[in-house]
mmCIF file of C-alpha atoms in Angstrom:
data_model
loop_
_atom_site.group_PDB
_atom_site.id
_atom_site.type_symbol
_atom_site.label_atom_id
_atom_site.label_comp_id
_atom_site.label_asym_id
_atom_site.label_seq_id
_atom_site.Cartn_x
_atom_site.Cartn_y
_atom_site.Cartn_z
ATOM 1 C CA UNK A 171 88.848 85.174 -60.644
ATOM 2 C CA UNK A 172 91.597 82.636 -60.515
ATOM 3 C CA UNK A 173 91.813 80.337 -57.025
ATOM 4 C CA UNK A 174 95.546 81.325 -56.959
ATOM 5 C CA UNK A 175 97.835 80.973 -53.781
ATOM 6 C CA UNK A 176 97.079 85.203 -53.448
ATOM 7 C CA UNK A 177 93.055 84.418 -53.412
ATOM 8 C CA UNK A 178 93.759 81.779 -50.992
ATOM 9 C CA UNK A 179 94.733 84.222 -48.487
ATOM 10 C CA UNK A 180 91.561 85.872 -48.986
ATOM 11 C CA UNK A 181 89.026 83.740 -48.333
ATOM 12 C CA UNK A 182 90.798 82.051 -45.480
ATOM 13 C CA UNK A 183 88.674 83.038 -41.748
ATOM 14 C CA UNK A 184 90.766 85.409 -40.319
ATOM 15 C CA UNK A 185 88.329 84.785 -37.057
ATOM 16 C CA UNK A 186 88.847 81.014 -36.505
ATOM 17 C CA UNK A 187 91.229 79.321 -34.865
ATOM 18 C CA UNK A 188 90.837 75.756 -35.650
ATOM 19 C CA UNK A 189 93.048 75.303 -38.683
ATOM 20 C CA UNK A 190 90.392 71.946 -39.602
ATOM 21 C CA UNK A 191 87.169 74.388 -39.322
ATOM 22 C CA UNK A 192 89.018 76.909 -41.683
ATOM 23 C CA UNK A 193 89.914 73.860 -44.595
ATOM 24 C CA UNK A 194 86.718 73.028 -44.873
ATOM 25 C CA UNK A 195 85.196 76.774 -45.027
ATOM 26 C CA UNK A 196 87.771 76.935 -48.007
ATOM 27 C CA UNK A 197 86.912 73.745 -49.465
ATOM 28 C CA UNK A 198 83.120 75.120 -49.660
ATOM 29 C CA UNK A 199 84.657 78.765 -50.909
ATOM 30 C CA UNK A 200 86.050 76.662 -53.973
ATOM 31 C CA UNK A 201 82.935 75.245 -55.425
ATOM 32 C CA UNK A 202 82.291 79.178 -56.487
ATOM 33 C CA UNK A 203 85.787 79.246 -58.219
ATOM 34 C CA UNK A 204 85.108 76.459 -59.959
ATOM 35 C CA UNK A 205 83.491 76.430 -63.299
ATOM 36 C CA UNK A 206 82.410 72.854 -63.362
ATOM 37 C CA UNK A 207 81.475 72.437 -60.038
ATOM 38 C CA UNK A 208 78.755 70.149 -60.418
ATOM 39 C CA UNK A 209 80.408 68.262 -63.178
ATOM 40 C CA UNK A 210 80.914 64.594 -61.866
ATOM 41 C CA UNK A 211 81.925 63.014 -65.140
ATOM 42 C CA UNK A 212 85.411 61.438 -64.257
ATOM 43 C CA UNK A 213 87.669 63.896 -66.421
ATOM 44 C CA UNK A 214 86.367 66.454 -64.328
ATOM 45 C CA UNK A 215 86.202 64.782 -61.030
ATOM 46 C CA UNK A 216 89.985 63.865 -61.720
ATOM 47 C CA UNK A 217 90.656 67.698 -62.338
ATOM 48 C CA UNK A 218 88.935 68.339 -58.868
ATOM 49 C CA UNK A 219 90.635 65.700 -56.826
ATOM 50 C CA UNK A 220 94.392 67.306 -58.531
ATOM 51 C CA UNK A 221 93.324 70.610 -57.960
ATOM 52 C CA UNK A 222 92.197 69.535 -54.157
ATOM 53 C CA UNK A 223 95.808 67.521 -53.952
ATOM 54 C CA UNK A 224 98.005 70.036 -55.191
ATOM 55 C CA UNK A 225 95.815 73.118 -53.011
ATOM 56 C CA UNK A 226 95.368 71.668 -49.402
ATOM 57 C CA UNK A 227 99.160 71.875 -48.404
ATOM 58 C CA UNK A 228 99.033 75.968 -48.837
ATOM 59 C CA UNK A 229 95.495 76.474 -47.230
ATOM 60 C CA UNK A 230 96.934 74.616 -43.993
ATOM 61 C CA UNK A 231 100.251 76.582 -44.094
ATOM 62 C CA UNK A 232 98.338 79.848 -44.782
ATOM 63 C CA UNK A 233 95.743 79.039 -42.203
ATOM 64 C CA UNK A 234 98.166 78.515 -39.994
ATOM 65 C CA UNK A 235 100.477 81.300 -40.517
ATOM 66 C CA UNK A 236 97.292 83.705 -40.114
ATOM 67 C CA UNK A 237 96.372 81.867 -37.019
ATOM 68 C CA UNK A 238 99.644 82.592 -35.372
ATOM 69 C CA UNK A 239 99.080 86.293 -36.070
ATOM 70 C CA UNK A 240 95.888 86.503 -35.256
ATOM 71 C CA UNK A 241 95.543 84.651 -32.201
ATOM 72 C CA UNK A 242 99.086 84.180 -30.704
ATOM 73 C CA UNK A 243 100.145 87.668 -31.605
ATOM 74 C CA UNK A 244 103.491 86.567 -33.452
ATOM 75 C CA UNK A 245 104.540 88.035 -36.887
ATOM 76 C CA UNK A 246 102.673 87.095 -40.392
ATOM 77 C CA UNK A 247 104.525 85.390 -43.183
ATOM 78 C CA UNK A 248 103.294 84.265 -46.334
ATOM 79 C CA UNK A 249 105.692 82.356 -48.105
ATOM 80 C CA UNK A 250 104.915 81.672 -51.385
ATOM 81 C CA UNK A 251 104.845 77.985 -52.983
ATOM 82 C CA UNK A 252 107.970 76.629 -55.371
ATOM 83 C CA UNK A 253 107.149 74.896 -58.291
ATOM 84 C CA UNK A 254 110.752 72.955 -57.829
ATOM 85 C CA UNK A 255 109.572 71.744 -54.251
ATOM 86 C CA UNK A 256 107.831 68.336 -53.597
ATOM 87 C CA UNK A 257 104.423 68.664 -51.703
ATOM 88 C CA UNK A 258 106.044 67.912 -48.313
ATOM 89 C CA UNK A 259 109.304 70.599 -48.984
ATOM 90 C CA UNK A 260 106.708 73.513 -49.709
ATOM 91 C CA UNK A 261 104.798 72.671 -46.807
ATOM 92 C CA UNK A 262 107.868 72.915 -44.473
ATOM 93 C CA UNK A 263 108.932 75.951 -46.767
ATOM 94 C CA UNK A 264 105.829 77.758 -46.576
ATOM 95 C CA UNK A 265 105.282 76.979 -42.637
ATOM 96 C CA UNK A 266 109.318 77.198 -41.679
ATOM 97 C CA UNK A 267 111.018 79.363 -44.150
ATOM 98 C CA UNK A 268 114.076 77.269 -45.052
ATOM 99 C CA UNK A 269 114.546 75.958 -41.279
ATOM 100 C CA UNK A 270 114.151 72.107 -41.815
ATOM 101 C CA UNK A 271 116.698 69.761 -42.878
ATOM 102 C CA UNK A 272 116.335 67.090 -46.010
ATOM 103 C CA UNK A 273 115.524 64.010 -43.602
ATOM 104 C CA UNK A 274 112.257 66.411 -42.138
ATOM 105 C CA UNK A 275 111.275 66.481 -45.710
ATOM 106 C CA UNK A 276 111.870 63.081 -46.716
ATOM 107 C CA UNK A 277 110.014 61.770 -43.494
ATOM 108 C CA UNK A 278 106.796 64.069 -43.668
ATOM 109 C CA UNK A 279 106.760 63.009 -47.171
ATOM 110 C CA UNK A 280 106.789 59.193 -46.482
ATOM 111 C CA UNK A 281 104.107 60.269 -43.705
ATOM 112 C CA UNK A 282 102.004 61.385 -46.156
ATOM 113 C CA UNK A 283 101.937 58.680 -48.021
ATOM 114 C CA UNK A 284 101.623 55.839 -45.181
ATOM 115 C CA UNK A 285 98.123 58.168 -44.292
ATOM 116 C CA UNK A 286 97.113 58.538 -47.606
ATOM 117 C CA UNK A 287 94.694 55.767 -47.963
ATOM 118 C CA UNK A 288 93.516 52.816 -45.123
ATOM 119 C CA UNK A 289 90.368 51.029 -46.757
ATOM 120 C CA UNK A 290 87.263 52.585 -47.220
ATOM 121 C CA UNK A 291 86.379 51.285 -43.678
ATOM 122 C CA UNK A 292 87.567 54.346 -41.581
ATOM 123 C CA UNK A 293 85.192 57.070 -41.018
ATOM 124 C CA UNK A 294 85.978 60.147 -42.852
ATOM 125 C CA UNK A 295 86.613 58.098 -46.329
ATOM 126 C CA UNK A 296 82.990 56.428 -45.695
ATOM 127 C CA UNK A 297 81.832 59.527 -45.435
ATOM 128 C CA UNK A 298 83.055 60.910 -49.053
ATOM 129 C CA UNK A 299 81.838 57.611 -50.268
ATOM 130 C CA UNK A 300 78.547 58.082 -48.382
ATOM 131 C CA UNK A 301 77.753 61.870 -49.696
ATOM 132 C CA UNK A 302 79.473 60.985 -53.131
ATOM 133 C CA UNK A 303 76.848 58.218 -53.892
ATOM 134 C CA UNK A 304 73.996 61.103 -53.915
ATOM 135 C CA UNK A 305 75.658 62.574 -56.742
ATOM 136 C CA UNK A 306 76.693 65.595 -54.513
ATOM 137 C CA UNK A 307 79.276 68.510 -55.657
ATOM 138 C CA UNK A 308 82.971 67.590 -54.925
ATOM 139 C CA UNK A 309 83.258 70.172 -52.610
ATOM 140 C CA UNK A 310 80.763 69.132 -50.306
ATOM 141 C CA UNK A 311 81.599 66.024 -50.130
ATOM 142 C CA UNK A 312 85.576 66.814 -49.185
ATOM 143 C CA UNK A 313 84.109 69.125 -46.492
ATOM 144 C CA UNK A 314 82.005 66.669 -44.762
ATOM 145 C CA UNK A 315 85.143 64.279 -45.150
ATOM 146 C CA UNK A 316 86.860 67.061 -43.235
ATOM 147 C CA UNK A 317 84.575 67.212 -40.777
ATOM 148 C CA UNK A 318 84.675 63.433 -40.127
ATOM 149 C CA UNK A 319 88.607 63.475 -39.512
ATOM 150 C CA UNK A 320 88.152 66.503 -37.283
ATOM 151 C CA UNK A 321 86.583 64.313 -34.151
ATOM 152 C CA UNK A 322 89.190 63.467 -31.316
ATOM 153 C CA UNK A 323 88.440 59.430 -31.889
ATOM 154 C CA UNK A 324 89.851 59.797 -35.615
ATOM 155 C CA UNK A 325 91.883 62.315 -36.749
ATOM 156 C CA UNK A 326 92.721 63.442 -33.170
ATOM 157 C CA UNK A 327 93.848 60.656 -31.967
ATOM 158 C CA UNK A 328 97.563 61.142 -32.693
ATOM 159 C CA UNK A 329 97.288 64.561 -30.264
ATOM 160 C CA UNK A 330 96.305 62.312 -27.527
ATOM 161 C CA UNK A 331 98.919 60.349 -27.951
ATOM 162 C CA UNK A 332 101.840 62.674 -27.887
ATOM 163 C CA UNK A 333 100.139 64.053 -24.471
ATOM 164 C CA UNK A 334 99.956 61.130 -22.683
ATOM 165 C CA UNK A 335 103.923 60.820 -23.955
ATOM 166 C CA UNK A 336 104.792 63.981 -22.552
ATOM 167 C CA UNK A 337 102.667 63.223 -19.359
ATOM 168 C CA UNK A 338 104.332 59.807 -19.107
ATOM 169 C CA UNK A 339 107.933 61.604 -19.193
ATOM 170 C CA UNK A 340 107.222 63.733 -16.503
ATOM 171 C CA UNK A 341 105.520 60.612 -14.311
ATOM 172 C CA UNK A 342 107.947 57.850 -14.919
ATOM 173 C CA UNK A 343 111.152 58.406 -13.329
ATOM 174 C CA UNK A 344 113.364 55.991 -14.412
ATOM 175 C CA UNK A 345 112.163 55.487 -18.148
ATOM 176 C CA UNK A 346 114.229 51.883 -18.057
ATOM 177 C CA UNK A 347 112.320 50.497 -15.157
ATOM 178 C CA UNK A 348 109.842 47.877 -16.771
ATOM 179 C CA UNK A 349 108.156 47.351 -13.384
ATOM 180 C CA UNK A 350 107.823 51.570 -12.796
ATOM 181 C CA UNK A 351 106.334 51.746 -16.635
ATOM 182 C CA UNK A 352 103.809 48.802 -16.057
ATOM 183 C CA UNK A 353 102.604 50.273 -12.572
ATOM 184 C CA UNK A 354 101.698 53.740 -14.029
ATOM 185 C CA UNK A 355 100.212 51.788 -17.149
ATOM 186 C CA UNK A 356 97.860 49.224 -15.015
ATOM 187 C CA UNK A 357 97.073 52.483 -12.778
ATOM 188 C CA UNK A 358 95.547 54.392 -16.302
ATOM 189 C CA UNK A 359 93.865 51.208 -17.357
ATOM 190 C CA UNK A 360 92.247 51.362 -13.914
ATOM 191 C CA UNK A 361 90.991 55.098 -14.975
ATOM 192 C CA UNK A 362 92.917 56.037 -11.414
ATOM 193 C CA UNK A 363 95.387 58.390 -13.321
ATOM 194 C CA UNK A 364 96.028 60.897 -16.088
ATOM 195 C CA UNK A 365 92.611 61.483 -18.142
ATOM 196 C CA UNK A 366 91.188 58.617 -15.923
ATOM 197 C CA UNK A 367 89.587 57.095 -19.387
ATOM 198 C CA UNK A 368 91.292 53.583 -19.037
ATOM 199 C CA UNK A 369 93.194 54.139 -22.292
ATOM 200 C CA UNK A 370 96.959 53.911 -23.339
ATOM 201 C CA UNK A 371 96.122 56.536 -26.932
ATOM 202 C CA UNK A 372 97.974 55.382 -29.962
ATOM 203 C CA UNK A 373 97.558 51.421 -28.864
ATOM 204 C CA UNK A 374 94.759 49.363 -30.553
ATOM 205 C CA UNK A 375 92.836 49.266 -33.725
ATOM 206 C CA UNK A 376 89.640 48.322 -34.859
ATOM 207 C CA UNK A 377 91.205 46.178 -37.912
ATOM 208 C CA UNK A 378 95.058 45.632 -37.213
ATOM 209 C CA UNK A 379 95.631 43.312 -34.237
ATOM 210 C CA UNK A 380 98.280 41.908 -34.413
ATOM 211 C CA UNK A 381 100.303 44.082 -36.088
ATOM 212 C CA UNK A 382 99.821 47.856 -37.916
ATOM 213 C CA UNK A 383 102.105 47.976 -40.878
ATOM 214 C CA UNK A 384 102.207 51.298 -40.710
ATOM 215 C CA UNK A 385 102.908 51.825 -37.080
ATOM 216 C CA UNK A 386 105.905 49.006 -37.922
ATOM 217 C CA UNK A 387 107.256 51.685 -40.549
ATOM 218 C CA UNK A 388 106.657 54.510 -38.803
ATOM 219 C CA UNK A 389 108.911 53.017 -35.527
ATOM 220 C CA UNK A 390 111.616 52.981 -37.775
ATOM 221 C CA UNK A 391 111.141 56.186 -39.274
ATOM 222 C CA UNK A 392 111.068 57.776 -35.604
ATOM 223 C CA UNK A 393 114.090 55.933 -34.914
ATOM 224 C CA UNK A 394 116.110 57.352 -37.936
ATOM 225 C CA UNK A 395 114.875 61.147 -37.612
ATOM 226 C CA UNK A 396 115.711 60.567 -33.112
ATOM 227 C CA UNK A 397 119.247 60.053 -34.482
ATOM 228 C CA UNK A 398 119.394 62.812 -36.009
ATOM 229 C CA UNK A 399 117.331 65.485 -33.368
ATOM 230 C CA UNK A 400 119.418 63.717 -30.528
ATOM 231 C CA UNK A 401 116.101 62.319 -28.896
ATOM 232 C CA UNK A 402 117.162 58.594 -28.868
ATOM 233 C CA UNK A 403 116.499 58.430 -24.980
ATOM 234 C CA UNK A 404 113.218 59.546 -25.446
ATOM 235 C CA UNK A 405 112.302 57.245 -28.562
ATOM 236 C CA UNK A 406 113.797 54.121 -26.570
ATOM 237 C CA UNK A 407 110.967 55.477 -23.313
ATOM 238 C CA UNK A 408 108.459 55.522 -26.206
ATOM 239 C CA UNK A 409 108.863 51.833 -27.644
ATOM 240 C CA UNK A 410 109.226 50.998 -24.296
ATOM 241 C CA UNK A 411 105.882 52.137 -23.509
ATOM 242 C CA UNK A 412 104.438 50.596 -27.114
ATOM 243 C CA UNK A 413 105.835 46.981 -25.650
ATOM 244 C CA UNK A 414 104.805 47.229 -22.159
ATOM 245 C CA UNK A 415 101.411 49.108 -23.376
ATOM 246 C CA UNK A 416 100.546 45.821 -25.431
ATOM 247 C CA UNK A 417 101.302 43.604 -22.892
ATOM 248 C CA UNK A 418 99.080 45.677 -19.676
ATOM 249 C CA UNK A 419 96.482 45.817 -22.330
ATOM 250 C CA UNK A 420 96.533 42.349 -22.832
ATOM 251 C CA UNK A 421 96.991 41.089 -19.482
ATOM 252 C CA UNK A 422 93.857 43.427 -18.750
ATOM 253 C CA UNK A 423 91.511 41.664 -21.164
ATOM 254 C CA UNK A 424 92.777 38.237 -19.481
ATOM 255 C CA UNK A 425 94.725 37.348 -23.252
ATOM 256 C CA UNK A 426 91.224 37.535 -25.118
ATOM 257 C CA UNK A 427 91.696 40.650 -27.085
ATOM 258 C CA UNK A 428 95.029 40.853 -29.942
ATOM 259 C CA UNK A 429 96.419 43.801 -29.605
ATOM 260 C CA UNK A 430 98.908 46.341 -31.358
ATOM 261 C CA UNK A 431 100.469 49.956 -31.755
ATOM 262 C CA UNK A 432 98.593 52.345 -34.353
ATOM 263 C CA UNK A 433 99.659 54.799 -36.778
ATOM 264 C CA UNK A 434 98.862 57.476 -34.199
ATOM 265 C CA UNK A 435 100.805 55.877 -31.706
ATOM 266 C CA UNK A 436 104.262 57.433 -33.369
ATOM 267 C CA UNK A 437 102.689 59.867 -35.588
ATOM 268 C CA UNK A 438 102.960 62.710 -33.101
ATOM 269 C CA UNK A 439 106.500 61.920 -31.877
ATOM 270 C CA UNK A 440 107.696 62.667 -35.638
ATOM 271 C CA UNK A 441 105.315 65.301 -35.990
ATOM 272 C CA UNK A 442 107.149 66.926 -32.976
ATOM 273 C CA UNK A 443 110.605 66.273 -34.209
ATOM 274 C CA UNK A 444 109.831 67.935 -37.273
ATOM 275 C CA UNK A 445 109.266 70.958 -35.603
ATOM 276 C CA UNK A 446 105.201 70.853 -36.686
ATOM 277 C CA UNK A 447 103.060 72.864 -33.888
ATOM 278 C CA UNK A 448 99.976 70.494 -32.474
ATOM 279 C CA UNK A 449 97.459 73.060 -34.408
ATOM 280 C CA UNK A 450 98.228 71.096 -37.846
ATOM 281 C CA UNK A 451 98.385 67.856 -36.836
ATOM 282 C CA UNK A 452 94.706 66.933 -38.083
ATOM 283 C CA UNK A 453 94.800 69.054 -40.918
ATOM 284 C CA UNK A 454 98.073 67.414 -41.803
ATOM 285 C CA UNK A 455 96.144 63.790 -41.987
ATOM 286 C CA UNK A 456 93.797 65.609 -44.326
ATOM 287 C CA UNK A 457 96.667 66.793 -46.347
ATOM 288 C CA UNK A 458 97.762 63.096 -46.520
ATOM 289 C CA UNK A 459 93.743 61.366 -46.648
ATOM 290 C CA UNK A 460 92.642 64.068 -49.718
ATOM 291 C CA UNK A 461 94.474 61.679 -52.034
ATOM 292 C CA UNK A 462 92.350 58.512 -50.682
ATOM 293 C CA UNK A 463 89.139 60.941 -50.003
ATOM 294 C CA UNK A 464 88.967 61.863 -53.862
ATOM 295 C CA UNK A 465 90.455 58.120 -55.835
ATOM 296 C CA UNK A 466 87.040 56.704 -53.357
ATOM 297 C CA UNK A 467 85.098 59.098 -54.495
ATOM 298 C CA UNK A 468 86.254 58.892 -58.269
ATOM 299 C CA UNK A 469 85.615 54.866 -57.938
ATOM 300 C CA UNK A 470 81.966 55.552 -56.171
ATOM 301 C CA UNK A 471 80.739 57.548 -59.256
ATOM 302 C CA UNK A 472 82.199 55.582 -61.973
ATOM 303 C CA UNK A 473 81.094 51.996 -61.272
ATOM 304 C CA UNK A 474 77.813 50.306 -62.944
ATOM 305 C CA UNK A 475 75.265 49.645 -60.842
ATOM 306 C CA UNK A 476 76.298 52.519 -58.601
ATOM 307 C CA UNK A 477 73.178 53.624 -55.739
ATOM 308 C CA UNK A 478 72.959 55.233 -52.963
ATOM 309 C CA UNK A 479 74.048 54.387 -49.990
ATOM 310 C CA UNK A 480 71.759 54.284 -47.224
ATOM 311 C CA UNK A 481 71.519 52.717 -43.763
ATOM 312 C CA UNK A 482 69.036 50.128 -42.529
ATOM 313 C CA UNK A 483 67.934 50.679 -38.666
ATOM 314 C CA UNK A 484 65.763 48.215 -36.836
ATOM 315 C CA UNK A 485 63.057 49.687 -34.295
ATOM 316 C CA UNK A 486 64.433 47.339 -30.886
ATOM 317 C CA UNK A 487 61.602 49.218 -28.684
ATOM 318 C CA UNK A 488 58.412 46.955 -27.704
ATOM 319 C CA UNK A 489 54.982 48.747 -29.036
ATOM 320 C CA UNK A 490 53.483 51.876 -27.306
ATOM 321 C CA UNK A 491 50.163 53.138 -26.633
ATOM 322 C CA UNK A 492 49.847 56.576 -28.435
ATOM 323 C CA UNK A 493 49.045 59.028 -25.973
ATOM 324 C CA UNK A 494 46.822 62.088 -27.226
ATOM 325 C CA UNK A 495 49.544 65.516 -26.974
ATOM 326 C CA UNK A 496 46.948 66.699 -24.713
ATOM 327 C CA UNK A 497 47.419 63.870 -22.289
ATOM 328 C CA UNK A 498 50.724 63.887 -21.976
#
């Protein structure tokens, strides 16, 4: 049987109700529709990583749309991909109907392909890299990918930002008072407020710090798409909070530590402007890392002197005396 948009629908959990569970259940539920599955030559890992690109946007929006039935109680609609639609304009289509304007479109799209691909450094692309290099099935690999991007410290991250905005707009009372901002900032730093974790989410990287290129684009993407949803006040409060963020932070550390915005810090906000419920956030990244998730996976398979990867720990414990078990 063909793995068709109709199929799609069937093999999607009707029972869960986190949309990044369901993608990889389905992402498993493909290696039996696929007659090659084992096939890692690259023609065929190039027709996998396609088929993967061109599928994930309608499992999300499906996914989602059942989850909204299911769990919230709110009507089902299944819309139907276009074939004159760009991945980004079926998405909205199939998750909005027709209610999004061209600049939602054209921003998700250019979202998509800022997330796409970040070095094979972050966690969920070392992990397709890591599974690929035993020679494992596509499928398995993508879903342990998937399950890497799920955790709250990677793929989350952008959700934690875009609460701690909405927290910070209900807080701060006058959103132009640099001295009201920093106070509330230093007071989370201290862990005496919010989530009490000492951390402003969506500022600081583990590679960028001085600058994130893509946090640099996506301010001004924010900025253009706040023109248009009338939310310039509240994207001025956010930079606001990206400048004086930095500088707590830094102050904190006593200058030792460079610091910067992330992608995640402004991720959210445009997320939210689109109109995109929190549910898909994640599952959007994946959406956007596939494309880098199957071109690392593609290069780990088809280089000479490929092997597998495998980590090296060091035993840091002084020696023991073995006690008998029935000592012990």
């Amino acid at each position: 049987m063909p793995l068709d948009h109709r199929t799609l629908v069937h093999i999607i959990d009707l029972e869960g109700s986190n949309i990044m569970n369901i993608l990889a259940r389905c992402v498993l539920e493909m290696y039996t529709f696929d007659a090659n599955p084992d096939d890692i030559s690259r023609d065929n890992l190039m027709r996998q990583s396609v088929e993967l690109i061109a599928k994930f946007p309608t499992i999300i929006a499906y996914a989602y749309n059942i989850y909204r039935h299911s769990v919230q109680g709110q009507s089902l609609n299944i819309r139907h991909p276009r074939e004159n639609m760009s991945i980004a304009e079926n998405f909205l289509y199939m998750l909005k109907d027709e209610n999004y304007t061209e600049l939602d479109a054209r921003m998700l799209d250019l979202l998509l392909a800022i997330q796409a691909e970040h070095g094979g450094g972050n966690n969920s692309t070392f992990t397709v890299r890591v599974t690929s290099s035993t020679r494992t099935d596509t499928y398995s690999s993508i879903a342990a990918g998937i399950g890497s991007l799920k955790g709250p410290l990677h793929g989350g991250a952008n959700i934690k930002a875009i609460n701690m905005f909405h927290h910070l707009k209900e807080q701060i009372q006058d959103w132009n008072s640099v001295d009201e901002i920093d106070t509330y900032l230093n007071r989370m730093l201290n862990k005496e407020t919010y989530d009490k974790t000492g951390l402003i989410y969506g500022i600081g990287h583990a590679v960028y710090t001085k600058s994130d290129p893509r946090a640099i684009e996506l301010k001004r993407l924010a900025g253009e798409l706040a023109k248009e949803k009338k939310l310039v006040k509240e994207y001025e409060f956010l930079k606001k909070i990206e400048e004086e963020g930095v500088k707590c932070i830094t102050a904190y550390h006593k200058g030792n530590k460079a610091i910067c915005a992330n992608l995640d810090f402004y991720s959210g906000f445009i997320y939210e402007m689109i109109g995109l419920p929190q549910e898909i956030y994640t599952p959007i990244f994946a959406m956007a890392r596939i494309v880098g998730w199957t071109a690392h996976r593609i290069e780990e398979l088809n280089f000479e002197g490929r092997r597998l990867i495998r980590p090296a720990y060091k035993n840091i414990l002084d020696s023991k005396k073995y006690i008998p078990l029935a000592e012990r």
